[in-house]
Amino acid sequence: MAEEEQSQIERWVSFAAKFVTPITLVTALLFYFGYVSARSQYEYFGIDVDTIGLSTQDYVMRSPQPLLVPLLVITLLAVAGLLVHNAIHPTEAGVRRAARATVVLLVIGVAGLLAFPLIGQLAYYALVVPGVIGLAAATLAYLTYLRRKFQPREGQRSLILLLAVVTVTCAFWATATTAQYSGRGLAKADAENLDKFPVVILDTKEKLALRSPGIEETALRAGAGQTFNYRYRGLRLLVVGENRLFLVPQRWTASNTTVVIPLDSSIRVQFQFQNDPP
């Protein structure tokens, strides 16, 4: 009886492991692409994202936007590949000619990869090169699969597996690049529309000597129980970190700076919203 219970437990553990591993992998990928996007977004405002203290959940929640376009493109390419596969009737000579052309395309992509020190700073390099290599590798794997029907040879299965690894690696590279572009695009959109962030009225005990244009500093009158001496207006709340506020001027320019304020007794903060009347 005990052996049957142990065997049943082992089956349940094995069954659960089949789901836990993919979920863990998907969560790790979502975290990574969310992190890449957030890092690029806040880097635009001069902030190292690691100093904000975002949680794993925060990064996972930020991942859908940068992943939307890559997932859509990959899905459409897969659909197009299936449609082509069902529509064509390949011949041995046609497969051989297509394989030669694909090898040339793959060589061009690899040459672009090796030329990174020379052309790595070109716009969209990190999208074009992995795209060319990945598409060429995927096409060559498919053509190798077709050639197995005409000329079965040893090593073709290993070649297909290696080309699949190259394809997945290039897809990962291109997706990470897209996440960077997405984060930078979000940052620029935020900088152009800072009025959507809450207005911050900041009172401090010490003078901050903020240099960004548009920030107003007012000396508060001394009074009974008054511990704050200066008030700052013209700030917007960009993000709340771990025991810190990251504030930016109402109008962002290349000369602006992000103000990092600790959430402690040394400051007093008022948030001002502009909502519709009740």
Coordinates of C-alpha atoms in Angstrom, one line a residue:
M1 CA 0.0 0.0 0.0
A2 CA 2.8 2.4 0.9
E3 CA 4.6 1.6 -2.4
E4 CA 1.4 2.4 -4.4
E5 CA 1.0 5.8 -2.6
Q6 CA 4.7 6.6 -3.2
S7 CA 4.3 5.7 -6.9
Q8 CA 1.2 7.9 -7.2
I9 CA 3.1 10.8 -5.5
E10 CA 5.9 10.4 -8.0
R11 CA 3.5 10.5 -10.9
W12 CA 1.9 13.7 -9.6
V13 CA 5.4 15.3 -9.1
S14 CA 6.4 14.3 -12.6
F15 CA 3.1 15.7 -14.0
A16 CA 3.5 19.0 -12.1
A17 CA 7.2 19.3 -13.2
K18 CA 6.0 19.4 -16.9
F19 CA 4.1 22.6 -16.1
V20 CA 6.4 24.2 -13.6
T21 CA 9.5 24.2 -15.9
P22 CA 7.7 26.0 -18.9
I23 CA 6.1 28.5 -16.5
T24 CA 9.5 29.3 -14.9
L25 CA 11.1 29.7 -18.3
V26 CA 8.3 32.0 -19.5
T27 CA 8.5 34.1 -16.3
A28 CA 12.3 34.4 -16.7
L29 CA 11.9 35.6 -20.3
L30 CA 9.2 38.1 -19.4
F31 CA 11.4 39.4 -16.6
Y32 CA 14.4 39.8 -18.9
F33 CA 12.6 41.6 -21.7
G34 CA 10.7 43.8 -19.2
Y35 CA 14.0 44.6 -17.5
V36 CA 15.7 45.5 -20.9
S37 CA 12.8 47.8 -21.8
A38 CA 12.7 49.5 -18.4
R39 CA 16.5 50.0 -18.3
S40 CA 16.4 51.7 -21.7
Q41 CA 13.3 53.8 -20.7
Y42 CA 14.8 55.2 -17.5
E43 CA 18.3 55.5 -18.9
Y44 CA 16.8 58.3 -21.1
F45 CA 16.2 60.3 -17.9
G46 CA 19.6 59.5 -16.5
I47 CA 18.5 56.9 -14.1
D48 CA 20.0 53.4 -13.6
V49 CA 17.0 51.2 -13.3
D50 CA 18.7 49.1 -10.6
T51 CA 18.6 52.2 -8.3
I52 CA 14.8 52.3 -8.5
G53 CA 14.2 49.0 -6.9
L54 CA 11.5 47.6 -9.1
S55 CA 10.2 44.1 -8.2
T56 CA 10.1 41.0 -10.4
Q57 CA 6.4 41.5 -10.8
D58 CA 7.0 45.1 -12.0
Y59 CA 9.3 43.9 -14.8
V60 CA 7.0 41.1 -15.8
M61 CA 4.1 43.5 -16.0
R62 CA 6.2 45.8 -18.3
S63 CA 7.1 43.0 -20.7
P64 CA 3.9 42.8 -22.9
Q65 CA 4.5 46.1 -24.7
P66 CA 8.0 45.3 -26.0
L67 CA 7.0 41.7 -26.8
L68 CA 3.9 42.6 -28.8
V69 CA 5.6 43.4 -32.1
P70 CA 8.2 40.5 -32.0
L71 CA 5.5 37.9 -31.2
L72 CA 3.2 39.3 -33.9
V73 CA 6.0 39.2 -36.5
I74 CA 7.2 35.7 -35.5
T75 CA 3.6 34.4 -35.7
L76 CA 3.0 36.0 -39.1
L77 CA 6.3 34.5 -40.4
A78 CA 5.3 31.1 -39.1
V79 CA 1.9 31.4 -40.8
A80 CA 3.5 32.5 -44.0
G81 CA 5.9 29.6 -43.8
L82 CA 3.1 27.1 -43.4
L83 CA 1.1 28.6 -46.3
V84 CA 4.2 28.4 -48.5
H85 CA 4.8 24.8 -47.4
N86 CA 1.3 23.8 -48.3
A87 CA 1.3 25.7 -51.7
I88 CA 4.6 24.5 -53.2
H89 CA 5.6 21.2 -54.7
P90 CA 9.4 21.2 -54.4
T91 CA 11.7 19.4 -56.7
E92 CA 15.2 18.3 -56.0
A93 CA 16.8 20.8 -58.4
G94 CA 14.6 23.6 -57.0
V95 CA 15.5 22.8 -53.4
R96 CA 19.2 22.7 -54.3
R97 CA 19.1 26.1 -56.0
A98 CA 17.2 27.6 -53.1
A99 CA 19.7 26.2 -50.6
R100 CA 22.6 27.8 -52.5
A101 CA 20.9 31.2 -52.4
T102 CA 20.1 30.8 -48.7
V103 CA 23.7 29.9 -47.9
V104 CA 24.8 33.1 -49.7
L105 CA 22.3 35.1 -47.6
L106 CA 23.5 33.4 -44.4
V107 CA 27.1 34.2 -45.3
I108 CA 26.2 37.9 -45.8
G109 CA 24.5 37.9 -42.4
V110 CA 27.6 36.3 -40.7
A111 CA 29.8 38.8 -42.5
G112 CA 27.7 41.6 -41.1
L113 CA 28.1 40.0 -37.6
L114 CA 31.9 39.8 -38.0
A115 CA 32.0 43.5 -39.2
F116 CA 30.4 44.7 -35.9
P117 CA 33.5 46.9 -35.0
L118 CA 33.1 48.7 -38.3
I119 CA 29.3 49.0 -38.8
G120 CA 27.9 48.2 -35.3
Q121 CA 26.9 51.8 -34.8
L122 CA 24.7 51.9 -37.8
A123 CA 21.0 52.5 -37.2
Y124 CA 19.0 49.2 -36.8
Y125 CA 22.1 47.1 -37.1
A126 CA 21.0 45.0 -34.1
L127 CA 17.7 44.3 -35.9
V128 CA 18.9 43.7 -39.5
V129 CA 21.8 41.4 -38.8
P130 CA 20.0 38.9 -36.5
G131 CA 16.9 39.1 -38.8
V132 CA 19.0 38.2 -41.8
I133 CA 20.9 35.4 -40.0
G134 CA 17.7 34.1 -38.3
L135 CA 15.6 34.0 -41.5
A136 CA 18.5 32.4 -43.5
A137 CA 19.1 29.8 -40.8
A138 CA 15.3 28.9 -40.6
T139 CA 15.0 28.7 -44.4
L140 CA 18.1 26.5 -44.6
A141 CA 16.8 24.2 -41.9
Y142 CA 13.6 23.8 -43.8
L143 CA 15.4 23.2 -47.1
T144 CA 17.6 20.6 -45.4
Y145 CA 14.4 18.9 -44.1
L146 CA 13.1 18.8 -47.7
R147 CA 16.4 17.4 -49.0
R148 CA 16.2 14.5 -46.6
K149 CA 13.3 13.2 -48.8
F150 CA 15.4 13.2 -51.9
Q151 CA 18.9 12.4 -50.6
P152 CA 19.0 11.1 -47.0
R153 CA 22.4 11.6 -45.5
E154 CA 24.0 11.3 -42.1
G155 CA 24.3 14.5 -40.1
Q156 CA 21.2 16.2 -41.7
R157 CA 19.2 16.0 -38.4
S158 CA 22.1 17.5 -36.4
L159 CA 22.4 20.3 -39.0
I160 CA 18.7 21.0 -38.7
L161 CA 19.0 21.1 -34.9
L162 CA 22.0 23.5 -35.0
L163 CA 20.2 25.8 -37.5
A164 CA 17.2 25.8 -35.1
V165 CA 19.5 26.9 -32.3
V166 CA 20.8 29.7 -34.5
T167 CA 17.3 30.8 -35.4
V168 CA 16.1 30.9 -31.8
T169 CA 19.3 32.8 -30.7
C170 CA 18.7 35.4 -33.4
A171 CA 15.1 35.7 -32.5
F172 CA 16.1 36.3 -28.9
W173 CA 18.7 39.0 -30.0
A174 CA 16.2 40.8 -32.2
T175 CA 13.5 40.7 -29.5
A176 CA 15.9 42.1 -26.9
T177 CA 16.8 44.9 -29.4
T178 CA 13.1 45.6 -29.9
A179 CA 12.6 45.8 -26.1
Q180 CA 15.4 48.5 -26.0
Y181 CA 13.8 50.5 -28.8
S182 CA 10.4 50.2 -27.1
G183 CA 11.8 51.4 -23.8
R184 CA 13.4 54.4 -25.4
G185 CA 10.2 55.2 -27.4
L186 CA 8.2 55.1 -24.1
A187 CA 10.7 57.5 -22.5
K188 CA 10.5 60.0 -25.3
A189 CA 6.7 59.8 -25.3
D190 CA 6.8 60.4 -21.5
A191 CA 9.1 63.4 -22.0
E192 CA 6.7 64.9 -24.5
N193 CA 3.7 64.3 -22.2
L194 CA 4.9 64.9 -18.7
D195 CA 1.6 66.6 -17.9
K196 CA 0.1 63.1 -17.5
F197 CA 2.3 62.6 -14.4
P198 CA 1.2 64.1 -11.0
V199 CA 2.4 67.5 -10.1
V200 CA 4.7 67.4 -7.0
I201 CA 4.9 70.3 -4.5
L202 CA 8.1 69.5 -2.5
D203 CA 9.0 71.0 0.9
T204 CA 12.5 70.5 2.2
K205 CA 14.5 71.5 5.3
E206 CA 17.6 72.3 3.3
K207 CA 18.1 74.2 0.0
L208 CA 18.5 71.8 -2.9
A209 CA 20.0 74.3 -5.4
L210 CA 18.2 72.7 -8.4
R211 CA 19.5 74.0 -11.7
S212 CA 16.9 72.7 -14.2
P213 CA 14.8 75.5 -15.8
G214 CA 11.2 75.8 -14.9
I215 CA 11.6 74.8 -11.2
E216 CA 10.5 77.5 -8.8
E217 CA 12.1 77.8 -5.3
T218 CA 10.3 79.7 -2.6
A219 CA 11.5 80.4 1.0
L220 CA 8.9 79.4 3.5
R221 CA 8.2 81.8 6.4
A222 CA 9.4 80.7 9.7
G223 CA 6.7 79.9 12.2
A224 CA 5.8 77.9 15.3
G225 CA 6.4 74.3 14.5
Q226 CA 7.6 75.0 11.0
T227 CA 10.5 72.7 10.2
F228 CA 10.5 73.0 6.4
N229 CA 12.3 76.0 5.0
Y230 CA 12.0 75.7 1.2
R231 CA 9.2 74.8 -1.3
Y232 CA 9.8 73.7 -4.9
R233 CA 7.2 73.7 -7.7
G234 CA 7.4 72.7 -11.3
L235 CA 8.2 69.0 -10.7
R236 CA 6.5 65.9 -11.9
L237 CA 6.6 62.4 -10.3
L238 CA 8.3 60.1 -12.8
V239 CA 8.4 56.9 -10.8
V240 CA 8.3 55.8 -7.1
G241 CA 11.3 53.6 -6.2
E242 CA 12.2 51.8 -3.0
N243 CA 11.9 54.6 -0.4
R244 CA 12.7 57.2 -3.0
L245 CA 11.0 59.6 -5.4
F246 CA 12.3 60.3 -8.9
L247 CA 11.2 63.7 -9.9
V248 CA 11.6 65.5 -13.3
P249 CA 10.9 69.1 -14.4
Q250 CA 7.6 69.8 -16.0
R251 CA 9.3 70.3 -19.4
W252 CA 12.1 67.9 -20.2
T253 CA 15.1 69.1 -22.2
A254 CA 18.5 67.7 -22.8
S255 CA 19.9 69.9 -20.1
N256 CA 17.5 68.7 -17.4
T257 CA 18.3 66.4 -14.5
T258 CA 16.3 63.9 -12.5
V259 CA 16.0 64.7 -8.8
V260 CA 16.1 61.7 -6.4
I261 CA 14.4 62.4 -3.1
P262 CA 14.4 60.1 -0.1
L263 CA 11.1 59.3 1.4
D264 CA 11.8 60.2 5.0
S265 CA 11.1 63.0 7.5
S266 CA 13.4 65.4 5.7
I267 CA 10.8 66.2 3.1
R268 CA 7.1 66.9 2.8
V269 CA 5.4 66.0 -0.5
Q270 CA 2.0 67.1 -2.0
F271 CA 0.6 65.5 -5.1
Q272 CA -1.6 67.6 -7.2
F273 CA -3.9 66.1 -9.8
Q274 CA -6.1 67.8 -12.4
N275 CA -9.2 65.6 -12.5
D276 CA -12.7 66.2 -13.8
P277 CA -15.1 67.8 -11.3
P278 CA -17.3 65.4 -9.3

